[in-house]
PDB file of C-alpha atoms in Angstrom:
ATOM      1  CA  MET A 687     -24.263  -6.809  20.246  1.00 44.00           C
ATOM      2  CA  GLY A 688     -21.610  -6.743  17.800  1.00 48.00           C
ATOM      3  CA  SER A 689     -19.923 -10.404  17.190  1.00 43.00           C
ATOM      4  CA  LEU A 690     -17.694 -11.391  15.031  1.00 45.00           C
ATOM      5  CA  SER A 691     -17.369 -15.093  13.018  1.00 40.00           C
ATOM      6  CA  VAL A 692     -14.034 -16.843  12.584  1.00 44.00           C
ATOM      7  CA  SER A 693     -13.405 -19.938  10.170  1.00 40.00           C
ATOM      8  CA  THR A 694     -11.557 -22.205  12.042  1.00 37.00           C
ATOM      9  CA  ASN A 695     -10.264 -24.428   9.369  1.00 38.00           C
ATOM     10  CA  ALA A 696      -7.127 -24.271  10.175  1.00 33.00           C
ATOM     11  CA  LEU A 697      -4.459 -26.737  11.894  1.00 29.00           C
ATOM     12  CA  ALA A 698      -4.594 -25.877  15.900  1.00 29.00           C
ATOM     13  CA  SER A 699      -1.775 -27.190  16.738  1.00 29.00           C
ATOM     14  CA  PRO A 700      -1.038 -26.508  20.474  1.00 30.00           C
ATOM     15  CA  LEU A 701       1.281 -23.870  22.253  1.00 31.00           C
ATOM     16  CA  ALA A 702       4.247 -25.633  22.981  1.00 31.00           C
ATOM     17  CA  THR A 703       5.523 -25.456  26.204  1.00 31.00           C
ATOM     18  CA  HIS A 704       8.646 -26.564  28.266  1.00 35.00           C
ATOM     19  CA  ARG A 705       8.499 -26.739  31.749  1.00 38.00           C
ATOM     20  CA  ASN A 706      11.113 -26.420  34.361  1.00 44.00           C
ATOM     21  CA  LYS A 707      10.404 -25.119  37.997  1.00 45.00           C
ATOM     22  CA  GLU A 708      13.365 -26.850  39.260  1.00 53.00           C
ATOM     23  CA  LYS A 709      15.697 -24.182  39.502  1.00 55.00           C
ATOM     24  CA  PRO A 710      19.094 -26.174  39.322  1.00 58.00           C
ATOM     25  CA  ALA A 711      21.035 -26.288  42.505  1.00 61.00           C
ATOM     26  CA  ASP A 712      24.591 -26.136  40.734  1.00 86.00           C
ATOM     27  CA  LEU A 713      25.009 -22.799  40.140  1.00 94.00           C
ATOM     28  CA  ASN A 714      28.595 -21.827  38.895  1.00 95.00           C
ATOM     29  CA  VAL A 715      27.594 -18.158  39.422  1.00 96.00           C
ATOM     30  CA  ARG A 716      25.345 -17.071  42.520  1.00 96.00           C
ATOM     31  CA  ASN A 717      25.221 -13.359  42.134  1.00 97.00           C
ATOM     32  CA  VAL A 718      25.966 -10.951  39.472  1.00 98.00           C
ATOM     33  CA  VAL A 719      26.858  -7.145  39.506  1.00 97.00           C
ATOM     34  CA  LEU A 720      25.981  -5.710  36.698  1.00 97.00           C
ATOM     35  CA  GLY A 721      27.079  -2.040  37.015  1.00 90.00           C
ATOM     36  CA  ASP A 722      25.977  -0.978  39.978  1.00 90.00           C
ATOM     37  CA  ILE A 723      23.342  -3.593  40.466  1.00 96.00           C
ATOM     38  CA  LEU A 724      23.663  -7.027  42.255  1.00 97.00           C
ATOM     39  CA  PHE A 725      21.276  -9.281  41.896  1.00 97.00           C
ATOM     40  CA  LYS A 726      20.734 -13.011  42.187  1.00 97.00           C
ATOM     41  CA  THR A 727      21.160 -15.794  38.738  1.00 97.00           C
ATOM     42  CA  TRP A 728      18.563 -18.322  38.096  1.00 95.00           C
ATOM     43  CA  TYR A 729      20.737 -20.908  36.062  1.00 93.00           C
ATOM     44  CA  PRO A 730      24.121 -21.752  35.458  1.00 93.00           C
ATOM     45  CA  SER A 731      26.045 -20.466  32.665  1.00 93.00           C
ATOM     46  CA  PHE A 732      28.972 -21.787  29.967  1.00 92.00           C
ATOM     47  CA  TYR A 733      31.613 -19.077  31.791  1.00 94.00           C
ATOM     48  CA  PRO A 734      35.212 -20.830  31.060  1.00 93.00           C
ATOM     49  CA  GLU A 735      36.138 -22.446  34.349  1.00 92.00           C
ATOM     50  CA  GLU A 736      40.145 -21.289  34.162  1.00 92.00           C
ATOM     51  CA  LEU A 737      38.289 -17.608  34.331  1.00 92.00           C
ATOM     52  CA  VAL A 738      35.539 -17.648  36.808  1.00 91.00           C
ATOM     53  CA  GLY A 739      36.112 -21.004  38.724  1.00 91.00           C
ATOM     54  CA  ARG A 740      33.732 -24.208  39.044  1.00 92.00           C
ATOM     55  CA  GLU A 741      31.828 -22.439  41.705  1.00 93.00           C
ATOM     56  CA  LEU A 742      31.930 -18.453  42.571  1.00 96.00           C
ATOM     57  CA  GLU A 743      29.423 -16.587  44.328  1.00 96.00           C
ATOM     58  CA  ARG A 744      29.942 -12.695  42.332  1.00 97.00           C
ATOM     59  CA  LEU A 745      30.661 -12.265  39.306  1.00 98.00           C
ATOM     60  CA  PHE A 746      31.511  -8.717  38.144  1.00 98.00           C
ATOM     61  CA  VAL A 747      29.903  -7.937  34.193  1.00 98.00           C
ATOM     62  CA  CYS A 748      30.171  -4.654  32.613  1.00 97.00           C
ATOM     63  CA  GLN A 749      26.574  -3.011  31.966  1.00 96.00           C
ATOM     64  CA  LEU A 750      28.109  -1.498  28.827  1.00 96.00           C
ATOM     65  CA  CYS A 751      30.163  -4.535  27.100  1.00 97.00           C
ATOM     66  CA  PHE A 752      29.395  -7.582  29.433  1.00 97.00           C
ATOM     67  CA  LYS A 753      33.079  -7.994  29.905  1.00 97.00           C
ATOM     68  CA  TYR A 754      33.136 -10.029  32.916  1.00 97.00           C
ATOM     69  CA  SER A 755      35.739 -10.766  36.012  1.00 96.00           C
ATOM     70  CA  LYS A 756      35.498 -12.629  39.229  1.00 96.00           C
ATOM     71  CA  ASP A 757      37.609  -9.801  41.114  1.00 96.00           C
ATOM     72  CA  LEU A 758      37.025  -6.393  41.818  1.00 96.00           C
ATOM     73  CA  MET A 759      40.130  -4.149  40.429  1.00 96.00           C
ATOM     74  CA  PRO A 760      40.210  -5.669  36.982  1.00 96.00           C
ATOM     75  CA  TYR A 761      35.959  -5.022  36.758  1.00 96.00           C
ATOM     76  CA  LEU A 762      36.349  -1.492  38.190  1.00 96.00           C
ATOM     77  CA  ALA A 763      40.326  -0.890  35.805  1.00 97.00           C
ATOM     78  CA  HIS A 764      37.874  -1.716  33.100  1.00 97.00           C
ATOM     79  CA  THR A 765      35.004   0.272  33.776  1.00 95.00           C
ATOM     80  CA  LYS A 766      37.065   3.175  33.243  1.00 95.00           C
ATOM     81  CA  VAL A 767      38.744   2.269  29.910  1.00 96.00           C
ATOM     82  CA  CYS A 768      35.324   0.469  28.222  1.00 96.00           C
ATOM     83  CA  ALA A 769      35.558   2.350  24.856  1.00 92.00           C
ATOM     84  CA  LEU A 770      31.481   1.399  24.841  1.00 94.00           C
ATOM     85  CA  LYS A 771      31.104   4.286  27.564  1.00 90.00           C
ATOM     86  CA  HIS A 772      31.863   7.188  24.743  1.00 88.00           C
ATOM     87  CA  GLU A 773      30.837   5.142  21.804  1.00 89.00           C
ATOM     88  CA  GLY A 774      27.203   4.269  23.407  1.00 90.00           C
ATOM     89  CA  PRO A 775      26.087   0.595  22.608  1.00 94.00           C
ATOM     90  CA  PRO A 776      27.501  -1.271  19.748  1.00 95.00           C
ATOM     91  CA  GLY A 777      25.489  -1.760  16.151  1.00 95.00           C
ATOM     92  CA  ARG A 778      22.870   0.602  14.508  1.00 94.00           C
ATOM     93  CA  PRO A 779      19.815   2.155  16.018  1.00 95.00           C
ATOM     94  CA  ILE A 780      16.682   1.248  14.575  1.00 95.00           C
ATOM     95  CA  TYR A 781      13.889   2.427  16.676  1.00 95.00           C
ATOM     96  CA  SER A 782      13.635   5.176  19.471  1.00 94.00           C
ATOM     97  CA  ARG A 783      10.836   5.814  21.312  1.00 92.00           C
ATOM     98  CA  ASP A 784       9.868   8.376  25.251  1.00 89.00           C
ATOM     99  CA  LEU A 785      13.156   6.838  26.944  1.00 91.00           C
ATOM    100  CA  HIS A 786      13.830   3.266  25.576  1.00 95.00           C
ATOM    101  CA  ALA A 787      15.399   2.410  22.258  1.00 96.00           C
ATOM    102  CA  ILE A 788      16.091  -1.017  20.169  1.00 97.00           C
ATOM    103  CA  TYR A 789      19.788  -1.029  18.333  1.00 97.00           C
ATOM    104  CA  GLU A 790      20.602  -3.587  15.624  1.00 97.00           C
ATOM    105  CA  VAL A 791      23.988  -5.365  16.155  1.00 97.00           C
ATOM    106  CA  ASP A 792      25.202  -7.728  13.692  1.00 97.00           C
ATOM    107  CA  GLY A 793      26.772 -11.123  15.076  1.00 95.00           C
ATOM    108  CA  GLU A 794      29.410 -11.396  13.283  1.00 95.00           C
ATOM    109  CA  GLU A 795      30.426  -7.872  12.848  1.00 96.00           C
ATOM    110  CA  HIS A 796      30.566  -7.845  16.938  1.00 96.00           C
ATOM    111  CA  GLN A 797      31.437 -11.397  17.969  1.00 95.00           C
ATOM    112  CA  LEU A 798      32.926 -10.468  21.432  1.00 95.00           C
ATOM    113  CA  PHE A 799      30.042  -8.467  22.666  1.00 96.00           C
ATOM    114  CA  ALA A 800      27.526 -11.145  20.938  1.00 96.00           C
ATOM    115  CA  GLN A 801      29.279 -14.223  22.881  1.00 95.00           C
ATOM    116  CA  ASN A 802      29.489 -11.974  26.311  1.00 96.00           C
ATOM    117  CA  LEU A 803      25.880 -11.047  26.209  1.00 96.00           C
ATOM    118  CA  SER A 804      25.207 -14.556  25.690  1.00 95.00           C
ATOM    119  CA  LEU A 805      26.352 -15.710  28.679  1.00 95.00           C
ATOM    120  CA  PHE A 806      24.844 -12.969  30.793  1.00 96.00           C
ATOM    121  CA  ALA A 807      21.949 -14.055  29.301  1.00 95.00           C
ATOM    122  CA  LYS A 808      22.179 -17.868  29.817  1.00 94.00           C
ATOM    123  CA  LEU A 809      22.169 -17.027  33.676  1.00 95.00           C
ATOM    124  CA  PHE A 810      18.282 -16.386  33.285  1.00 93.00           C
ATOM    125  CA  LEU A 811      17.431 -18.618  30.616  1.00 90.00           C
ATOM    126  CA  ASP A 812      16.408 -22.255  31.146  1.00 83.00           C
ATOM    127  CA  ASN A 813      16.217 -23.868  27.834  1.00 70.00           C
ATOM    128  CA  LYS A 814      18.816 -21.766  25.516  1.00 65.00           C
ATOM    129  CA  SER A 815      21.243 -23.396  24.486  1.00 64.00           C
ATOM    130  CA  ILE A 816      24.754 -21.105  23.631  1.00 61.00           C
ATOM    131  CA  PHE A 817      26.042 -21.169  20.643  1.00 59.00           C
ATOM    132  CA  PHE A 818      29.480 -19.097  20.093  1.00 66.00           C
ATOM    133  CA  ASP A 819      28.814 -18.914  16.576  1.00 81.00           C
ATOM    134  CA  VAL A 820      26.733 -15.716  16.971  1.00 92.00           C
ATOM    135  CA  SER A 821      27.893 -14.888  13.651  1.00 92.00           C
ATOM    136  CA  SER A 822      24.424 -16.709  11.624  1.00 93.00           C
ATOM    137  CA  PHE A 823      22.454 -14.331  14.205  1.00 95.00           C
ATOM    138  CA  ASP A 824      21.573 -10.525  14.892  1.00 96.00           C
ATOM    139  CA  TYR A 825      20.549  -9.250  18.337  1.00 97.00           C
ATOM    140  CA  TYR A 826      18.392  -6.281  18.759  1.00 98.00           C
ATOM    141  CA  LEU A 827      18.932  -4.182  22.530  1.00 98.00           C
ATOM    142  CA  LEU A 828      16.314  -2.441  24.452  1.00 98.00           C
ATOM    143  CA  VAL A 829      18.065  -0.202  25.919  1.00 97.00           C
ATOM    144  CA  HIS A 830      17.200   2.577  28.708  1.00 95.00           C
ATOM    145  CA  ILE A 831      18.030   6.362  27.334  1.00 90.00           C
ATOM    146  CA  PRO A 832      18.896   8.784  30.451  1.00 83.00           C
ATOM    147  CA  ASN A 833      17.090  11.588  30.337  1.00 77.00           C
ATOM    148  CA  SER A 834      19.288  14.212  29.210  1.00 68.00           C
ATOM    149  CA  THR A 835      19.918  16.273  32.547  1.00 65.00           C
ATOM    150  CA  SER A 836      20.875  12.612  33.951  1.00 64.00           C
ATOM    151  CA  SER A 837      25.196  11.505  34.378  1.00 60.00           C
ATOM    152  CA  HIS A 838      24.008   7.986  33.713  1.00 74.00           C
ATOM    153  CA  HIS A 839      25.366   6.566  30.553  1.00 81.00           C
ATOM    154  CA  PRO A 840      22.546   4.337  28.438  1.00 89.00           C
ATOM    155  CA  GLN A 841      21.719   1.366  30.129  1.00 94.00           C
ATOM    156  CA  ILE A 842      21.221  -2.087  28.000  1.00 97.00           C
ATOM    157  CA  VAL A 843      17.950  -3.357  29.997  1.00 97.00           C
ATOM    158  CA  GLY A 844      17.113  -6.482  27.578  1.00 97.00           C
ATOM    159  CA  PHE A 845      17.584  -7.968  23.893  1.00 97.00           C
ATOM    160  CA  PHE A 846      16.104 -10.527  22.041  1.00 96.00           C
ATOM    161  CA  SER A 847      17.893 -12.262  18.988  1.00 95.00           C
ATOM    162  CA  LYS A 848      17.104 -13.927  15.751  1.00 94.00           C
ATOM    163  CA  GLU A 849      18.176 -15.944  13.384  1.00 92.00           C
ATOM    164  CA  LYS A 850      19.640 -13.723   9.962  1.00 92.00           C
ATOM    165  CA  MET A 851      18.307 -17.065   8.048  1.00 89.00           C
ATOM    166  CA  SER A 852      15.401 -18.921   9.467  1.00 87.00           C
ATOM    167  CA  TRP A 853      13.541 -21.880   7.679  1.00 86.00           C
ATOM    168  CA  ASP A 854      11.274 -22.329   9.610  1.00 88.00           C
ATOM    169  CA  ASN A 855      10.200 -18.040   9.573  1.00 88.00           C
ATOM    170  CA  ASN A 856      11.242 -17.533  13.426  1.00 94.00           C
ATOM    171  CA  ASN A 857      11.231 -13.985  13.882  1.00 94.00           C
ATOM    172  CA  LEU A 858      13.001 -14.515  17.389  1.00 95.00           C
ATOM    173  CA  ALA A 859      15.029 -17.330  18.477  1.00 93.00           C
ATOM    174  CA  CYS A 860      15.986 -15.653  22.672  1.00 91.00           C
ATOM    175  CA  ILE A 861      14.425 -13.155  24.274  1.00 93.00           C
ATOM    176  CA  LEU A 862      15.357 -11.756  27.621  1.00 94.00           C
ATOM    177  CA  VAL A 863      14.397  -8.686  30.594  1.00 96.00           C
ATOM    178  CA  PHE A 864      16.928  -8.679  32.667  1.00 97.00           C
ATOM    179  CA  PRO A 865      15.678  -9.102  36.388  1.00 96.00           C
ATOM    180  CA  PRO A 866      15.936  -5.688  37.856  1.00 96.00           C
ATOM    181  CA  TRP A 867      13.692  -4.251  34.736  1.00 96.00           C
ATOM    182  CA  GLN A 868      11.178  -7.250  34.482  1.00 94.00           C
ATOM    183  CA  ARG A 869       7.502  -6.347  35.296  1.00 91.00           C
ATOM    184  CA  LYS A 870       7.497  -3.170  33.402  1.00 93.00           C
ATOM    185  CA  GLY A 871       6.102  -3.973  30.194  1.00 91.00           C
ATOM    186  CA  LEU A 872       9.292  -4.478  28.725  1.00 95.00           C
ATOM    187  CA  GLY A 873       8.705  -7.321  26.876  1.00 95.00           C
ATOM    188  CA  LYS A 874       6.374  -6.464  24.643  1.00 95.00           C
ATOM    189  CA  ILE A 875       8.837  -3.580  23.402  1.00 96.00           C
ATOM    190  CA  LEU A 876      10.667  -6.195  22.167  1.00 97.00           C
ATOM    191  CA  MET A 877       7.791  -8.300  21.375  1.00 97.00           C
ATOM    192  CA  GLY A 878       6.692  -5.810  18.775  1.00 96.00           C
ATOM    193  CA  VAL A 879      10.042  -5.120  17.396  1.00 96.00           C
ATOM    194  CA  SER A 880      10.092  -8.457  15.934  1.00 96.00           C
ATOM    195  CA  TYR A 881       6.838  -8.817  15.210  1.00 95.00           C
ATOM    196  CA  GLU A 882       7.697  -5.478  12.645  1.00 93.00           C
ATOM    197  CA  LEU A 883      10.549  -7.353  11.565  1.00 89.00           C
ATOM    198  CA  SER A 884       8.604 -10.492   9.770  1.00 90.00           C
ATOM    199  CA  ARG A 885       6.366  -7.071   8.592  1.00 90.00           C
ATOM    200  CA  ARG A 886       8.901  -5.637   6.746  1.00 89.00           C
ATOM    201  CA  GLU A 887      10.290  -8.685   5.471  1.00 88.00           C
ATOM    202  CA  ASN A 888       6.595  -9.494   4.197  1.00 89.00           C
ATOM    203  CA  ARG A 889       6.393 -13.065   5.951  1.00 85.00           C
ATOM    204  CA  LEU A 890       4.320 -14.255   8.745  1.00 89.00           C
ATOM    205  CA  GLY A 891       7.411 -15.707  11.608  1.00 91.00           C
ATOM    206  CA  GLY A 892       6.448 -16.472  15.405  1.00 94.00           C
ATOM    207  CA  PRO A 893       8.831 -17.084  18.567  1.00 95.00           C
ATOM    208  CA  GLU A 894      11.260 -20.464  18.366  1.00 92.00           C
ATOM    209  CA  LYS A 895       9.461 -23.134  19.385  1.00 89.00           C
ATOM    210  CA  PRO A 896       9.139 -24.571  22.372  1.00 86.00           C
ATOM    211  CA  LEU A 897       8.559 -21.964  24.682  1.00 85.00           C
ATOM    212  CA  SER A 898      10.144 -22.009  28.493  1.00 80.00           C
ATOM    213  CA  GLU A 899       6.490 -21.565  30.566  1.00 81.00           C
ATOM    214  CA  LEU A 900       7.533 -17.874  31.700  1.00 80.00           C
ATOM    215  CA  GLY A 901       8.099 -17.229  28.010  1.00 85.00           C
ATOM    216  CA  ARG A 902       4.774 -18.805  26.612  1.00 88.00           C
ATOM    217  CA  LYS A 903       2.752 -16.572  29.428  1.00 90.00           C
ATOM    218  CA  GLY A 904       4.751 -13.244  27.710  1.00 91.00           C
ATOM    219  CA  TYR A 905       3.758 -14.469  24.511  1.00 95.00           C
ATOM    220  CA  MET A 906       0.100 -15.327  25.899  1.00 95.00           C
ATOM    221  CA  ARG A 907      -0.499 -11.695  27.078  1.00 94.00           C
ATOM    222  CA  PHE A 908       0.968 -10.112  24.405  1.00 95.00           C
ATOM    223  CA  TRP A 909      -0.983 -12.075  21.611  1.00 96.00           C
ATOM    224  CA  GLU A 910      -4.207 -11.808  23.506  1.00 95.00           C
ATOM    225  CA  ALA A 911      -3.629  -8.006  23.389  1.00 94.00           C
ATOM    226  CA  ARG A 912      -3.032  -8.383  19.970  1.00 94.00           C
ATOM    227  CA  VAL A 913      -5.725 -10.472  18.170  1.00 94.00           C
ATOM    228  CA  ALA A 914      -8.368  -8.356  20.724  1.00 93.00           C
ATOM    229  CA  ARG A 915      -7.069  -5.275  18.731  1.00 92.00           C
ATOM    230  CA  ALA A 916      -7.136  -7.179  15.533  1.00 91.00           C
ATOM    231  CA  ILE A 917     -10.652  -8.322  15.956  1.00 90.00           C
ATOM    232  CA  LEU A 918     -12.449  -5.163  18.034  1.00 89.00           C
ATOM    233  CA  GLU A 919     -10.961  -2.891  15.474  1.00 87.00           C
ATOM    234  CA  VAL A 920     -13.541  -4.722  12.421  1.00 84.00           C
ATOM    235  CA  LYS A 921     -16.675  -2.545  12.523  1.00 78.00           C
ATOM    236  CA  ALA A 922     -19.663  -4.536  11.125  1.00 71.00           C
ATOM    237  CA  LYS A 923     -20.654  -8.532  11.544  1.00 71.00           C
ATOM    238  CA  ARG A 924     -18.544 -10.495   9.103  1.00 72.00           C
ATOM    239  CA  THR A 925     -16.807 -13.086   9.067  1.00 73.00           C
ATOM    240  CA  LEU A 926     -12.781 -14.065   8.943  1.00 76.00           C
ATOM    241  CA  SER A 927     -11.435 -16.667   8.429  1.00 80.00           C
ATOM    242  CA  VAL A 928      -8.185 -17.151  10.220  1.00 85.00           C
ATOM    243  CA  GLY A 929      -5.867 -16.705   7.994  1.00 86.00           C
ATOM    244  CA  GLU A 930      -7.691 -13.500   7.474  1.00 87.00           C
ATOM    245  CA  LEU A 931      -7.147 -13.086  11.234  1.00 89.00           C
ATOM    246  CA  ALA A 932      -3.250 -13.913  10.993  1.00 90.00           C
ATOM    247  CA  GLU A 933      -2.494 -11.044   8.646  1.00 90.00           C
ATOM    248  CA  ALA A 934      -4.289  -8.569   9.945  1.00 89.00           C
ATOM    249  CA  CYS A 935      -2.121  -8.749  13.356  1.00 90.00           C
ATOM    250  CA  TRP A 936       0.827 -10.660  11.719  1.00 91.00           C
ATOM    251  CA  VAL A 937       0.900 -13.659  14.359  1.00 93.00           C
ATOM    252  CA  LEU A 938       0.889 -17.522  13.003  1.00 94.00           C
ATOM    253  CA  PRO A 939      -2.427 -19.330  12.349  1.00 92.00           C
ATOM    254  CA  GLU A 940      -1.877 -21.578  14.704  1.00 92.00           C
ATOM    255  CA  ASP A 941      -0.826 -19.082  17.593  1.00 94.00           C
ATOM    256  CA  VAL A 942      -3.965 -17.261  16.952  1.00 92.00           C
ATOM    257  CA  VAL A 943      -6.422 -20.210  17.675  1.00 90.00           C
ATOM    258  CA  GLY A 944      -4.318 -21.544  20.282  1.00 91.00           C
ATOM    259  CA  THR A 945      -4.987 -17.572  21.702  1.00 92.00           C
ATOM    260  CA  LEU A 946      -8.630 -17.685  21.286  1.00 90.00           C
ATOM    261  CA  LYS A 947      -8.695 -20.559  22.637  1.00 88.00           C
ATOM    262  CA  ASP A 948      -7.173 -19.375  25.661  1.00 89.00           C
ATOM    263  CA  MET A 949      -9.237 -16.904  25.937  1.00 89.00           C
ATOM    264  CA  ARG A 950     -12.571 -18.776  25.457  1.00 85.00           C
ATOM    265  CA  VAL A 951     -13.987 -16.389  23.782  1.00 83.00           C
ATOM    266  CA  LEU A 952     -14.984 -18.251  21.454  1.00 77.00           C
ATOM    267  CA  THR A 953     -18.719 -19.674  20.952  1.00 73.00           C
ATOM    268  CA  ALA A 954     -20.392 -22.884  18.612  1.00 66.00           C
ATOM    269  CA  SER A 955     -22.599 -21.812  16.028  1.00 63.00           C
ATOM    270  CA  LYS A 956     -25.484 -23.690  14.227  1.00 58.00           C
ATOM    271  CA  ARG A 957     -23.837 -22.107  11.019  1.00 59.00           C
ATOM    272  CA  ALA A 958     -22.674 -24.807   8.322  1.00 59.00           C
ATOM    273  CA  ASP A 959     -19.211 -23.533   7.222  1.00 57.00           C
ATOM    274  CA  GLY A 960     -18.461 -24.380  11.048  1.00 56.00           C
ATOM    275  CA  ALA A 961     -17.333 -21.152  11.830  1.00 66.00           C
ATOM    276  CA  ALA A 962     -17.176 -19.655  15.777  1.00 70.00           C
ATOM    277  CA  VAL A 963     -18.682 -16.691  17.033  1.00 76.00           C
ATOM    278  CA  ILE A 964     -17.013 -14.505  18.992  1.00 80.00           C
ATOM    279  CA  SER A 965     -18.812 -12.002  20.938  1.00 78.00           C
ATOM    280  CA  LYS A 966     -17.259  -9.149  20.679  1.00 83.00           C
ATOM    281  CA  ALA A 967     -19.063  -7.828  23.897  1.00 84.00           C
ATOM    282  CA  LYS A 968     -17.737 -11.145  25.868  1.00 85.00           C
ATOM    283  CA  LEU A 969     -14.325 -10.180  24.249  1.00 89.00           C
ATOM    284  CA  ARG A 970     -14.180  -6.628  25.559  1.00 90.00           C
ATOM    285  CA  GLU A 971     -15.374  -7.978  29.157  1.00 91.00           C
ATOM    286  CA  TYR A 972     -12.194 -10.531  28.684  1.00 91.00           C
ATOM    287  CA  VAL A 973      -9.641  -7.643  27.733  1.00 92.00           C
ATOM    288  CA  LEU A 974     -11.056  -5.435  30.537  1.00 93.00           C
ATOM    289  CA  ASN A 975     -10.180  -8.310  33.740  1.00 92.00           C
ATOM    290  CA  ARG A 976      -7.275  -9.044  32.506  1.00 91.00           C
ATOM    291  CA  GLY A 977      -5.932  -6.209  32.395  1.00 91.00           C
ATOM    292  CA  LEU A 978      -4.819  -5.964  28.688  1.00 90.00           C
ATOM    293  CA  ASP A 979      -3.727  -2.812  27.283  1.00 89.00           C
ATOM    294  CA  PRO A 980      -4.859  -3.142  22.798  1.00 84.00           C
ATOM    295  CA  THR A 981      -2.333  -0.031  22.614  1.00 89.00           C
ATOM    296  CA  PRO A 982       0.029  -1.452  20.381  1.00 92.00           C
ATOM    297  CA  PRO A 983       3.543  -1.889  22.116  1.00 93.00           C
ATOM    298  CA  ILE A 984       5.791   0.522  19.303  1.00 93.00           C
ATOM    299  CA  SER A 985       5.290   3.332  17.482  1.00 91.00           C
ATOM    300  CA  GLU A 986       5.608   2.962  13.441  1.00 87.00           C
ATOM    301  CA  GLU A 987       6.850   6.751  14.005  1.00 89.00           C
ATOM    302  CA  GLY A 988       9.393   5.783  16.624  1.00 92.00           C
ATOM    303  CA  PHE A 989      11.456   3.481  13.414  1.00 92.00           C
ATOM    304  CA  LEU A 990      14.480   5.577  12.362  1.00 87.00           C
ATOM    305  CA  ASP A 991      15.193   6.630   8.638  1.00 70.00           C
ATOM    306  CA  LYS A 992      12.601   4.116   7.113  1.00 65.00           C
ATOM    307  CA  TRP A 993      14.351   1.159   8.497  1.00 62.00           C
ATOM    308  CA  VAL A 994      14.627  -1.967   6.744  1.00 64.00           C
ATOM    309  CA  PRO A 995      15.990  -5.240   7.720  1.00 63.00           C
ATOM    310  CA  GLY A 996      19.982  -5.716   6.994  1.00 60.00           C
ATOM    311  CA  PRO A 997      21.827  -7.756   4.627  1.00 55.00           C
ATOM    312  CA  GLY A 998      20.942 -11.336   4.756  1.00 52.00           C
ATOM    313  CA  GLU A 999      17.220 -10.658   7.175  1.00 54.00           C
ATOM    314  CA  GLY A1000      14.218 -12.392   5.565  1.00 47.00           C
ATOM    315  CA  GLU A1001      16.017 -13.964   2.954  1.00 48.00           C
ATOM    316  CA  VAL A1002      16.037 -17.705   2.279  1.00 40.00           C
TER     317      VAL A1002
END
C-alpha cells in the first residue's frame, strides 16, 4: 500500500468559524419572489425602510438585475422593460461549461447592480456586512444557461465577490448559492473559479476569514477533495512539505494542515524529521466513505479566450 510523508513544520492555525445557530426573529423581509420562485429569507438585510417598510411579508426581486419592489404591479412593469432581458447578465463571460457560465462584473462599472445583488444576498448571509462602496470589489456570477430549446432567460443562481486589492491575499470575500439552487454542487464551481483566480495571479490565497459554520462545511469538503487529489496523484513514495502540497493544490498551508487534521489521515511516525505519514489506502477509504468527488469542479478548457484577471486584480 502506498504512503506519503508530509512535513508538518508549518504554522497550523485552526480554521476560523463564526457560529450563529439562531436565526434572528426581526426579519425586515420574510419572503422573497425571485422571478417566479417564492422562498423564505434567513436574515435581515439593509433595504431602505422608506422603500420596503419596517416589516414586509413579500419582496419582489428582478431575477436579472435584482431591482426590487414591495408591490406586485411595479415589479411586473419592470420585468417587461428590464434592460438585461435582452442584453443578458452584466460584465464579461469568462467561463462556460455545460449549462453554467461565470460572468465577471466590475463593481465600479455596475454599481447599482452590485448594490442590489448585495442587498439580496444579505437576506441569506449572517456574518457579512454590506458595503455600498462596491467599486472596490469584483463580482463573479454563476449563471445557468438554458438549452437552446428553452424559452427561459439565463438565470443567476449564485455568485462570489472578491476585493480588487487584498492585502491578505483573499481570493473570495463573500460566496452564496441562492437557496433554490443549493445542494446541487454549484458552490464548488464558484470555489474552483476563485482558486483559479489565485493560480493565474500566481499567489496562494483563500477565502476571507472567519468563515461561517455553513461556509466552513462547504470549504472543508472542497479542500478535502482538492488535497486528496493532489496527494493521490503522487505516483511514488516521497516526502512533501506542507508548502509543496499547498503549491500543488493552490490552497494555503494552514488550510492544508487543518484539512489533513480534520480528515484524520495523518499517522504519527518515528522519523527523525518529524514528518507525518499519510496512508494512500486510508485516504482512498476516506474519500469513498465521504462520497468525495476528486474530479476538478471546473475545466481549464471552459475558460474563454485565455482569460486573465482584469486590471487591478492581483496587484498590491
